[in-house]
Coordinates of C-alpha atoms and ligand atoms in Angstrom, one line a residue:
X1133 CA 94.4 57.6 94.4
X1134 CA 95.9 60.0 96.5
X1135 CA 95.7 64.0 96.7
X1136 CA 98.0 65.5 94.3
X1137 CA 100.7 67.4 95.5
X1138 CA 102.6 70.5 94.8
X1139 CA 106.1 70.1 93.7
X1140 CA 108.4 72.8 93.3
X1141 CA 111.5 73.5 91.2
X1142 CA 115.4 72.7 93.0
X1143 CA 117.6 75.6 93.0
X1144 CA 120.4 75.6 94.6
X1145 CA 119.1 73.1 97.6
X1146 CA 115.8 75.4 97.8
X1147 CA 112.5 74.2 96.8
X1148 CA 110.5 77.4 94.3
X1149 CA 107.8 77.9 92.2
X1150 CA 108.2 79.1 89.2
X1151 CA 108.8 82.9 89.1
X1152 CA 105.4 83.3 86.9
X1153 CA 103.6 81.1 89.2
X1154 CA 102.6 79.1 86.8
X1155 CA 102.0 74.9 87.3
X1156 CA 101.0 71.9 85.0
X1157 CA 99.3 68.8 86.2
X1158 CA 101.0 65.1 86.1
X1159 CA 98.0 63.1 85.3
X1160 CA 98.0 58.9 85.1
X1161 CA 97.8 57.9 81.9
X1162 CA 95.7 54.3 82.9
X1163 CA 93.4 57.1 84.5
X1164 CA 93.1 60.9 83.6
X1165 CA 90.9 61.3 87.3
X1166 CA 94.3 60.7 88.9
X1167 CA 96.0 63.9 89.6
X1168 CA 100.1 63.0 91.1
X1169 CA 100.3 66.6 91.6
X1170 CA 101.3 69.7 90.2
X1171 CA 105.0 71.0 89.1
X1172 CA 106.4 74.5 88.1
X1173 CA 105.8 75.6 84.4
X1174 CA 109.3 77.0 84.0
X1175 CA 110.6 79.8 81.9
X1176 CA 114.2 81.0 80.6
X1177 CA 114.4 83.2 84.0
X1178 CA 113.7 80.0 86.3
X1179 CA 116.3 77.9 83.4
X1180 CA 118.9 81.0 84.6
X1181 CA 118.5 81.4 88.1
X1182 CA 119.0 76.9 88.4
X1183 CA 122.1 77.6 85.8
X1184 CA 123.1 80.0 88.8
X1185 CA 123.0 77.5 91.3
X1186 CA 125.0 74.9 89.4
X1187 CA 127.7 77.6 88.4
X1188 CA 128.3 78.3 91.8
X1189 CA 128.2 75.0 93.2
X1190 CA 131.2 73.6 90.7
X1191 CA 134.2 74.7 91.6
X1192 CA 133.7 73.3 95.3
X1193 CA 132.1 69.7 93.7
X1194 CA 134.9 69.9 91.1
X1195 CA 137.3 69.5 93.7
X1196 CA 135.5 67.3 95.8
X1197 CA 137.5 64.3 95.4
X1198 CA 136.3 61.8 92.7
X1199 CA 136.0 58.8 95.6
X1200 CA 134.2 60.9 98.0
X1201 CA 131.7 62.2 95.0
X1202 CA 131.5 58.1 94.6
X1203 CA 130.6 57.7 97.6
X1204 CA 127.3 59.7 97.9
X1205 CA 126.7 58.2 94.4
X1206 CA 126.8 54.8 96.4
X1207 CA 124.8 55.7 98.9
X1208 CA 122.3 57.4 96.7
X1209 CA 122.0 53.9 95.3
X1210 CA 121.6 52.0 98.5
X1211 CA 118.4 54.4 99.0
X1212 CA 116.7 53.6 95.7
X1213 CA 117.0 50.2 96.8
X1214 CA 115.1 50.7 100.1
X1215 CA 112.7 52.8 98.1
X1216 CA 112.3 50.8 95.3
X1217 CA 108.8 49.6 95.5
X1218 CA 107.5 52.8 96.5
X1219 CA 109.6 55.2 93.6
X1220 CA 107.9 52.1 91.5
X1221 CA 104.3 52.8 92.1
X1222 CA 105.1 56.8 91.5
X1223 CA 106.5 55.9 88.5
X1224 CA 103.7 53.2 87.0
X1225 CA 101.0 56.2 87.7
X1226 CA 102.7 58.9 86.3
X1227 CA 104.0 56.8 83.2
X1228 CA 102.0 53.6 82.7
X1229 CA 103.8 51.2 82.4
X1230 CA 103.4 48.2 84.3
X1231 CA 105.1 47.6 87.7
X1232 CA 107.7 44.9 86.8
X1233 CA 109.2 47.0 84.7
X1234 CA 108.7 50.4 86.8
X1235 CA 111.1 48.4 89.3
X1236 CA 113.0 47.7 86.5
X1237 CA 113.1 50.7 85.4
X1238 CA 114.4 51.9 89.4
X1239 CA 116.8 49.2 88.9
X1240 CA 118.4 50.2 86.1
X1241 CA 119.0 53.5 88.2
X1242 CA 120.5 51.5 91.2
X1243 CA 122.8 49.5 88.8
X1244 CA 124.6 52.7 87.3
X1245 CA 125.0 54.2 90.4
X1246 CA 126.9 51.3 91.6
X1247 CA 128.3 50.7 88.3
X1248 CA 129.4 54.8 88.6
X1249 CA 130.7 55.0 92.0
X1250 CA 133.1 52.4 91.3
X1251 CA 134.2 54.7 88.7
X1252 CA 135.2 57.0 91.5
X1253 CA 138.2 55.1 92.6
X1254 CA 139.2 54.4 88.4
X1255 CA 138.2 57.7 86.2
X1256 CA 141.4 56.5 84.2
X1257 CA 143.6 58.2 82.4
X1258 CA 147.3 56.8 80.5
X1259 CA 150.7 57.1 81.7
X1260 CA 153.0 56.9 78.4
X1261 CA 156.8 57.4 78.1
X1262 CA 158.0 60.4 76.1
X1263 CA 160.3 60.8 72.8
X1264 CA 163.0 62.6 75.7
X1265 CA 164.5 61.4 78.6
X1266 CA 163.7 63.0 82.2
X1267 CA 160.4 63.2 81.1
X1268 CA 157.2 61.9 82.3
X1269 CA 153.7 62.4 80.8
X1270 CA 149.9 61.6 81.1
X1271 CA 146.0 62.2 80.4
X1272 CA 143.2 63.2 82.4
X1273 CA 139.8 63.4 82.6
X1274 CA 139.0 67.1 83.4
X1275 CA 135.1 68.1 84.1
X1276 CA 133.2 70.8 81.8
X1277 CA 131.1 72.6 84.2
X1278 CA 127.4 72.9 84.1
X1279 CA 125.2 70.1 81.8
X1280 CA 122.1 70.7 81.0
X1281 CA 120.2 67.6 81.0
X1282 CA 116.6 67.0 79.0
X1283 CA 115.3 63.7 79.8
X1284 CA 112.6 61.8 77.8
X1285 CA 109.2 59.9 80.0
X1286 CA 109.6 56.2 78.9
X1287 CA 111.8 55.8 81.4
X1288 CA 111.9 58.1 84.0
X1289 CA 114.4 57.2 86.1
X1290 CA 116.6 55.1 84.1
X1291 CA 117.5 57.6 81.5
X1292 CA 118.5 60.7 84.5
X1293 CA 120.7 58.1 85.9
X1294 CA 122.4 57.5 82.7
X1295 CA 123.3 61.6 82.7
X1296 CA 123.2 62.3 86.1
X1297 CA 125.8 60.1 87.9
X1298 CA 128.2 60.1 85.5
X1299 CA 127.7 63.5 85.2
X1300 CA 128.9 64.0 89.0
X1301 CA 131.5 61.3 88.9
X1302 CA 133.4 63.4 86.4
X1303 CA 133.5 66.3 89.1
X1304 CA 130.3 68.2 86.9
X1305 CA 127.3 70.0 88.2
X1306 CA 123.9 69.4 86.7
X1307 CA 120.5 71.2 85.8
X1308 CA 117.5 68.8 84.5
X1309 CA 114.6 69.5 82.6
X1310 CA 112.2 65.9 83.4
X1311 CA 110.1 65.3 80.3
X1312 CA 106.4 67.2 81.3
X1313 CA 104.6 63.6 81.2
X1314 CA 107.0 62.4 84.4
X1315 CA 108.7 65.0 86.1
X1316 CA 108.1 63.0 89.3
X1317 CA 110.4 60.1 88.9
X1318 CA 113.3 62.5 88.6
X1319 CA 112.3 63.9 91.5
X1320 CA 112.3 60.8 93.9
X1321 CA 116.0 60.0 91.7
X1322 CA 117.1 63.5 92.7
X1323 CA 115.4 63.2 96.4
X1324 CA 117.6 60.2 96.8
X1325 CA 120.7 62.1 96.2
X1326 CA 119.8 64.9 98.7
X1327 CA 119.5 62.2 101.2
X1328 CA 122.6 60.7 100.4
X1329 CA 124.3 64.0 101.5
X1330 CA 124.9 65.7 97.4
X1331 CA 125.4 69.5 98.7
X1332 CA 123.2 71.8 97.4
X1333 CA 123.4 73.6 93.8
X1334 CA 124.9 70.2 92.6
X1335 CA 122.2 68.9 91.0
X1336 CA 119.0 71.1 90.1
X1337 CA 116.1 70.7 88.9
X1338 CA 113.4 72.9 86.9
X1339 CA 110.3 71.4 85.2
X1340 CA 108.4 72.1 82.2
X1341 CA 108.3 71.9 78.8
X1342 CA 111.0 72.0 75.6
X1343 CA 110.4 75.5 73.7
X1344 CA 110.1 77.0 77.9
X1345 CA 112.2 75.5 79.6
X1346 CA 114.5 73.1 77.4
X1347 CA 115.5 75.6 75.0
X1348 CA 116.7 78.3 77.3
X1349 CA 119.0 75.3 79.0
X1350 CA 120.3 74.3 75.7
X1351 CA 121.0 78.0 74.8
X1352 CA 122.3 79.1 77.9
X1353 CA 126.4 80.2 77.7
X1354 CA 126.9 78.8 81.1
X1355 CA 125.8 75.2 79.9
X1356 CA 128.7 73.5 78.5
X1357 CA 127.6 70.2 78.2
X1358 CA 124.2 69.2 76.6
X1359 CA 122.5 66.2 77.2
X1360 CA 119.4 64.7 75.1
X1361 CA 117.1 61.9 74.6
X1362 CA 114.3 62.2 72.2
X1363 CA 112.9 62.3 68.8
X1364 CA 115.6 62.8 65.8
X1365 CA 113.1 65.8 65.1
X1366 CA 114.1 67.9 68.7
X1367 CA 117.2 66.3 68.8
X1368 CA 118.9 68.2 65.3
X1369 CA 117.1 71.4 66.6
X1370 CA 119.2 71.0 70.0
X1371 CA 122.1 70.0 67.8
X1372 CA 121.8 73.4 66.2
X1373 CA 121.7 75.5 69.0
X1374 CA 124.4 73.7 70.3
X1375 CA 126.9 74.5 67.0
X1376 CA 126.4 78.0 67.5
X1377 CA 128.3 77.6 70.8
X1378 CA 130.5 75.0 70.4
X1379 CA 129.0 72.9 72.9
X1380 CA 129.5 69.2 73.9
X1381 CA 126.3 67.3 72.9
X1382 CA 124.7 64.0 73.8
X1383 CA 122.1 62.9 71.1
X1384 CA 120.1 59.6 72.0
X1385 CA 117.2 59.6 69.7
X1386 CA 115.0 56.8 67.5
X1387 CA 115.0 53.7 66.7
X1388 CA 113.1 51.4 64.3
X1389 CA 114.8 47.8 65.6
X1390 CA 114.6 44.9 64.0
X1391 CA 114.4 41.6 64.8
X1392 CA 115.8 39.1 62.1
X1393 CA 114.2 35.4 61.9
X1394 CA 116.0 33.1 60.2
X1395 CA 114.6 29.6 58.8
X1396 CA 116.4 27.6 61.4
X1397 CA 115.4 29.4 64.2
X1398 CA 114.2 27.9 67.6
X1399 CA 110.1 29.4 67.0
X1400 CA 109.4 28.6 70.7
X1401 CA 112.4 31.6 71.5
X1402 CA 111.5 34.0 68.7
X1403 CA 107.7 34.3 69.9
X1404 CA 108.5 34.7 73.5
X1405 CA 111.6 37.4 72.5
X1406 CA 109.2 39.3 69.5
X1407 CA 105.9 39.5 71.5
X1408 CA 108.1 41.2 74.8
X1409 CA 110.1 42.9 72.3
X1410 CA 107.2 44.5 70.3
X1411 CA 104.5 45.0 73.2
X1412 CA 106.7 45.6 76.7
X1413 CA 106.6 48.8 77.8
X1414 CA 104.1 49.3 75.2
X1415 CA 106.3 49.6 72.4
X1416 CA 107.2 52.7 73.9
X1417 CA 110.9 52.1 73.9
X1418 CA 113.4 53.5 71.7
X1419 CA 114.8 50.2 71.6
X1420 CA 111.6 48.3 70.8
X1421 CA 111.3 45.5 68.1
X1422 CA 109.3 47.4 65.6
X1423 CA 109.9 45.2 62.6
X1424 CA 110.1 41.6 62.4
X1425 CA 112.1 40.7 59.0
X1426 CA 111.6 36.4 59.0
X1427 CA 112.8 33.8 56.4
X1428 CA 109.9 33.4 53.5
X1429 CA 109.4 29.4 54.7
X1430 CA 108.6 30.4 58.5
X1431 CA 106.5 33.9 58.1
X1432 CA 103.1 31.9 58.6
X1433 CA 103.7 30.3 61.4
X1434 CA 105.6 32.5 63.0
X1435 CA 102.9 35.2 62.0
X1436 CA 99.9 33.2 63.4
X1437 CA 102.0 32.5 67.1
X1438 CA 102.9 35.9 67.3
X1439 CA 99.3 36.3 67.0
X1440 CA 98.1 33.9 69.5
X1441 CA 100.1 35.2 71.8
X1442 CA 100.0 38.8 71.8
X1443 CA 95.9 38.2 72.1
X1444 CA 96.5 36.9 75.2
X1445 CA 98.5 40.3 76.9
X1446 CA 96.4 41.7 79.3
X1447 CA 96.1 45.9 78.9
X1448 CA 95.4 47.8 81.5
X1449 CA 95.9 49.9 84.7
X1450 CA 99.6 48.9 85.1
X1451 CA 99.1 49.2 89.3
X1452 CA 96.9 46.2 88.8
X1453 CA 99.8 43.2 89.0
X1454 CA 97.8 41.4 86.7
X1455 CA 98.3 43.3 83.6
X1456 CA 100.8 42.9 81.3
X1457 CA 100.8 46.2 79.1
X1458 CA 99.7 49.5 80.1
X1459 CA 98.9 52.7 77.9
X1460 CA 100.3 54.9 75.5
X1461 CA 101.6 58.4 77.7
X1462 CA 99.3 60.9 76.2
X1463 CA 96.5 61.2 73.9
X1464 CA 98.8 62.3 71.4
X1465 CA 101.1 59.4 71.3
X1466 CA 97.9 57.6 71.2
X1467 CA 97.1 59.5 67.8
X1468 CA 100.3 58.6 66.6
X1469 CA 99.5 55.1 67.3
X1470 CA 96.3 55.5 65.3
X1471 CA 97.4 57.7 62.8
X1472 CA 100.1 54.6 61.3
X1473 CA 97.8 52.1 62.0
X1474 CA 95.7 54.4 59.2
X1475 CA 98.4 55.0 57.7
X1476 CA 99.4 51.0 57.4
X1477 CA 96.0 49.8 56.1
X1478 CA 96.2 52.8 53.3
X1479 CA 100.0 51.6 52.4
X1480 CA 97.9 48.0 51.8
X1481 CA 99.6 46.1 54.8
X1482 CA 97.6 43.3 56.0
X1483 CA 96.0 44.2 59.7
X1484 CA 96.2 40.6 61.4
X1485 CA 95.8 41.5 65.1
X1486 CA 94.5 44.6 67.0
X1487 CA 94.1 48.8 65.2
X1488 CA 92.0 49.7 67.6
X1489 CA 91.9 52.2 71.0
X1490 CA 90.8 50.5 73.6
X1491 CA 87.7 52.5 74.9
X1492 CA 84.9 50.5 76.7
X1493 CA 84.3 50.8 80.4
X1494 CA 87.6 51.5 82.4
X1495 CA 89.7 51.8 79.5
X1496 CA 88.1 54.5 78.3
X1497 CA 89.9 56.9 81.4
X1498 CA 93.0 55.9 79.6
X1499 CA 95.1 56.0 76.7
X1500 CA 95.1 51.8 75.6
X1501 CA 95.3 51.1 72.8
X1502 CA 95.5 46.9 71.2
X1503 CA 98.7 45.4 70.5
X1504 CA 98.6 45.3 66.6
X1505 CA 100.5 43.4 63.9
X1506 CA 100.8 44.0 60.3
X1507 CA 101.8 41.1 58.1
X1508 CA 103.2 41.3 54.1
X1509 CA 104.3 44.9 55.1
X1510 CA 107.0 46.2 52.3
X1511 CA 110.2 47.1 53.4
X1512 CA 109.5 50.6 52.2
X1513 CA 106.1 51.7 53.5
X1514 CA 106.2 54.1 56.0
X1515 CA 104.8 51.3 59.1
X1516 CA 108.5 50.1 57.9
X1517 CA 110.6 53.1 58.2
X1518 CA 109.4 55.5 60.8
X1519 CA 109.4 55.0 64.2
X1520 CA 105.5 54.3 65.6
X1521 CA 106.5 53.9 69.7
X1522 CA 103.9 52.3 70.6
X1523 CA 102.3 48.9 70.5
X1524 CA 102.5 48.2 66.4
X1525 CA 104.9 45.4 65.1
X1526 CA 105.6 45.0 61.1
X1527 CA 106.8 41.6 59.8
X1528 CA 108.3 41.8 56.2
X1529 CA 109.1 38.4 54.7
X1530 CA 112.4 38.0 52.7
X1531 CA 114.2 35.0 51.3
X1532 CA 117.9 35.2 53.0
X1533 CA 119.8 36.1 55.6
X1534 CA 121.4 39.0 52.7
X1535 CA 118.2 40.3 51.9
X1536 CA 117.2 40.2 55.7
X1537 CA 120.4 42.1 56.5
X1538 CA 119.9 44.7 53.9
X1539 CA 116.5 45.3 55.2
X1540 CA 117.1 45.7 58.5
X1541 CA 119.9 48.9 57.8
X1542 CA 117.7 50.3 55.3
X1543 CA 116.1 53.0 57.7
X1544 CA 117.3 56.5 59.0
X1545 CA 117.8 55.1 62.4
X1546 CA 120.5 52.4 64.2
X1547 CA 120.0 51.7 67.5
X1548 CA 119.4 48.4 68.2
X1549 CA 118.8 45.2 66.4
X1550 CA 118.5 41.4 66.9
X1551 CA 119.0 37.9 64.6
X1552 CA 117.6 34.5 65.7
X1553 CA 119.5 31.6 64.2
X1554 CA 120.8 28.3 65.1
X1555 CA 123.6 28.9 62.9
X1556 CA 126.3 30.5 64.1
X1557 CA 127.8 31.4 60.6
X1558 CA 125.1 33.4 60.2
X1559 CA 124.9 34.6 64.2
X1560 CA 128.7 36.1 63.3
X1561 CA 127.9 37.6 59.7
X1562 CA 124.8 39.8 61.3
X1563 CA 127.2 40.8 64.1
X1564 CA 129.5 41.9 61.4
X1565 CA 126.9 43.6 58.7
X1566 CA 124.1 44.9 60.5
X1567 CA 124.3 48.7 61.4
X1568 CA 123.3 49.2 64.5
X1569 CA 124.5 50.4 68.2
X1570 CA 123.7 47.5 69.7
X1571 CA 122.7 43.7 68.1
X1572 CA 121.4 40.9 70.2
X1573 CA 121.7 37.4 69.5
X1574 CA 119.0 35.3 70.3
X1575 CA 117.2 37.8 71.8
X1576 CA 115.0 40.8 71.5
X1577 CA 116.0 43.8 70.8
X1578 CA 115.4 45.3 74.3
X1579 CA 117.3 45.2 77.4
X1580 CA 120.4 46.7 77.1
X1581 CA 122.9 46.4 80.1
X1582 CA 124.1 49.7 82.0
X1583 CA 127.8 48.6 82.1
X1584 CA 127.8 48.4 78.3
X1585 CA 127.9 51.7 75.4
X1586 CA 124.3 52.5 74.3
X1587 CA 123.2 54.2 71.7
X1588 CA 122.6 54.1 68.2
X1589 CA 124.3 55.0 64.3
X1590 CA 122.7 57.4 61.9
X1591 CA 119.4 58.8 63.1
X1592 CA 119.6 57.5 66.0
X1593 CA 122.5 59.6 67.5
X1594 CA 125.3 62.1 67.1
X1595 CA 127.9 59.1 67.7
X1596 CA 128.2 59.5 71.7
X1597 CA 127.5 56.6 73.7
X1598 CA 125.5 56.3 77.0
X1599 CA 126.2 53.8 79.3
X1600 CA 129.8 52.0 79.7
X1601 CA 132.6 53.6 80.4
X1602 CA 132.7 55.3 77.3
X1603 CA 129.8 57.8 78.9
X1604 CA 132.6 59.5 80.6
X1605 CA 133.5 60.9 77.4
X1606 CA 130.6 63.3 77.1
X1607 CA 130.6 64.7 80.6
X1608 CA 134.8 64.9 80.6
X1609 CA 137.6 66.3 78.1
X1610 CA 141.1 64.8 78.4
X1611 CA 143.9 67.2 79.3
X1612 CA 147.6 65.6 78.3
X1613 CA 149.9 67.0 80.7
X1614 CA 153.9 67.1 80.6
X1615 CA 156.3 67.1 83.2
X1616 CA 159.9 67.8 82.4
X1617 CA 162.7 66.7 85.3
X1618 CA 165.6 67.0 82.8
X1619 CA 166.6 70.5 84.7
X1620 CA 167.6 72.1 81.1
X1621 CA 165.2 73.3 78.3
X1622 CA 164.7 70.2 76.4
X1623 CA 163.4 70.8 72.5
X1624 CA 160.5 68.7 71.5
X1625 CA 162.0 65.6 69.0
X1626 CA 160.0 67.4 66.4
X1627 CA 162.1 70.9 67.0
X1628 CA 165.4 69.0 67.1
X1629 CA 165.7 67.8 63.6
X1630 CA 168.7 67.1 62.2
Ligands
UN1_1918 C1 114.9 53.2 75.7 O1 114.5 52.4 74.9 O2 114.6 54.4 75.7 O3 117.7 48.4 76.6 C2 115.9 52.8 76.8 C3 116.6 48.6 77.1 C4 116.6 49.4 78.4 C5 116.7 50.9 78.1 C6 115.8 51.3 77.0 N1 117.7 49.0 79.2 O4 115.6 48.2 76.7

């Protein structure tokens, strides 16, 4: 453990407190004694002063030309590589999770950068030929201004890259609000950008919490694009402040994924793809396998390896390279967790592994809890339909891939979702029918790919995509644009009717 720190807002290239003075502590959720350090408790006034900062920075970054902004972008990448390990560590004691996939996370970070900078040299638009003759016309991609970015803590880094360099390939300036529970992974992100040469004002930063801090960003008229990943809950309230000012909106919410097992299924694949799918990251990803939904004739056994295997995970301190699962964030996701594990046994789901905090000697710093598996749960109950994030899988038995494919879109949300068949008839008719953002074939429903759209139907979003190419949509509008070299006034086909 090291001393905490003070960290200060970024405004404008300037490090500040917050004008009340007032801080919050970053505390390790493996162990509450460790103290990261200290950040601003911001207010609307620090929200305004940041919104400032970006205002005034656009018009030069706007016409910054897209290469060169894809260029620091680059290089911004090429430093989170030499910092990986270290940005890693920050992030496993500020978050939890364990360390492979705190580099992961960093690496998911390094990928869209790379994946964005590229996007420097394309940003394209479409060249079409007009209805008259001497004329030429064409789209494109114009920035918005200021975004206002609100960032979740299950993946601290990943998700701010996801906004924040496409964000600044499209010629936008940016203010962040890092979830309270990890504001320091956005800083190393951000940190990495400054180094890279971003000019100040570009990017800001201003720490806190939602109704403080988030709300004034959302609300403020200089913010014209809103970004959001969260619960569905927070994510229709931001939604509503936004219609009141017309704003572009980003909604990446829940999920409640499912993971289909069909009878001809290769077991071996299923149990390695549902036990990482259900327990990694602790459950605590919006794209975790929540529900497994397997063929009547292979529940048992699939139930009783699932078992075996998620016994062995080893929980703990994720700094410790030997564990396998770290804790919940807080102890109020924790009481989430135990509240549907209550909530489970009441609904008369069978309890076949774990339900219990983890609490003896070390653990008892921390927020563990066991990895826990209800069995003969009912495709209603609320362990079936609401999203748990954390480590709590629900297998429902059906008797066909219809009834499997029904289940699985019968809840609010639609992110992600996965089948496991041998049979490729039925691979192609889940592909087809099962509502989702995203479906995986074979595998769990985790580990989306940067360079691909993510995000989710119904609950789950507002239909804007992350990821891809198609995130340039939320951080750019198209401008068509007409240029006529006839030399005489030439009436639009539709005005020249005969
Ligand atoms: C999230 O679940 O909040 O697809 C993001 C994945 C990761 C991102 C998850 N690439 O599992």
């Amino acid at each position: 453990m090291s001393d905490p720190k003070t960290y200060q807002n970024l405004i404008g290239g300037e490090w500040v407190p917050a004008r009340s003075g007032k801080t919050f502590e970053n505390r390790n959720p493996a162990d509450t004694r460790d103290v990261l350090g200290t950040f601003p408790h911001s207010g609307a006034d620090d929200v305004a002063d940041a919104v400032a900062a970006a205002q005034a920075a656009y018009n030069k970054w706007r016409l910054t030309p897209a290469p060169k902004r894809g260029e620091i972008i680059f290089r911004a990448s090429q430093i989170l590589q030499q910092r990986k390990e270290e940005y890693a560590r920050d992030m496993t004691r500020e978050m939890g999770k364990v360390l492979a996939e705190t580099r992961g996370d960093v690496q998911e970070a390094i990928d869209m950068g790379f994946f964005m900078a590229g996007e420097g040299r394309r940003l394209y638009g479409v060249t079409t030929p007009s209805e008259l003759p001497n004329k030429f016309q064409m789209s494109v991609r114009q920035p918005l201004g200021v975004c206002g970015l609100i960032t979740p803590w299950n993946f601290p880094m990943a998700i701010p890259s996801w906004k924040i360099f496409p964000a600044l390939i499209c010629g936008n300036t940016v203010v962040i609000k890092p979830a309270e529970d990890t504001p320091l992974s956005t800083y190393n992100f951000v940190q990495a950008l400054i180094d890279a040469g971003l000019p100040p004002g570009v990017v800001n930063i201003v720490s806190g919490y939602g109704p403080e801090a988030g709300e004034p960003l959302v609300k403020h008229p200089d913010v014209k694009v809103v970004s959001f990943t969260g619960s569905t809950q927070v994510g229709k309230h931001v939604s509503q402040l936004c219609a009141e000012q017309l704003k572009h909106l980003s909604l990446e919410m829940g999920g409640k994924n499912p993971m289909i097992v069909m009878d001809d299924a290769d077991l071996d694949l299923v149990i390695a793809g549902a036990v990482w799918g259900a327990f990694g990251t602790t459950g605590q990803r919006c794209t975790a396998t929540s529900r497994l939904i397997a063929h009547r004739s292979i529940v048992d056994e699939l139930v009783s390896r699932v078992q075996a295997e998620a016994k062995n995970i080893r929980v703990g301190n994720g700094l410790d390279e030997n564990n396998q699962m770290g804790p919940s964030i807080n102890e109020q996701q924790l009481g989430t967790v135990q509240k549907y594990v209550g909530i489970g046994k009441e609904e008369g789901a069978e309890l076949v592994l774990g339900g219990a905090r983890l609490e003896d000697g070390d653990y008892g710093h921390g927020y563990f809890h066991q990895p826990t598996i209800f069995t003969n749960v009912k495709r209603d109950m609320r362990i079936a339909q609401e999203e748990i994030f954390g480590p709590v899988v629900s297998v429902i038995p059906v008797d066909s891939l219809e009834e499997a494919i029904d289940v699985a879109n019968d809840v609010p949300y639609g992110l992600s979702s996965s089948i496991y068949t041998r049979n490729v008839n039925n691979a192609f008719v889940a592909m087809r029918d099962l509502y989702t953002g995203i479906v995986y074939v074979n595998a769990p429903t985790i580990g989306a790919e940067i360079h691909l759209p993510f995000g989710g139907t119904k609950g789950t979003g507002n239909g804007k995509r992350e990821g891809g190419t198609q995130v340039l949509d939320t951080y750019s509008e198209w401008k068509s644009l007409y240029i006529d070299y006839s030399g005489g006034l030439q009436r639009a086909q539709i005005d020249n009717a005969e």
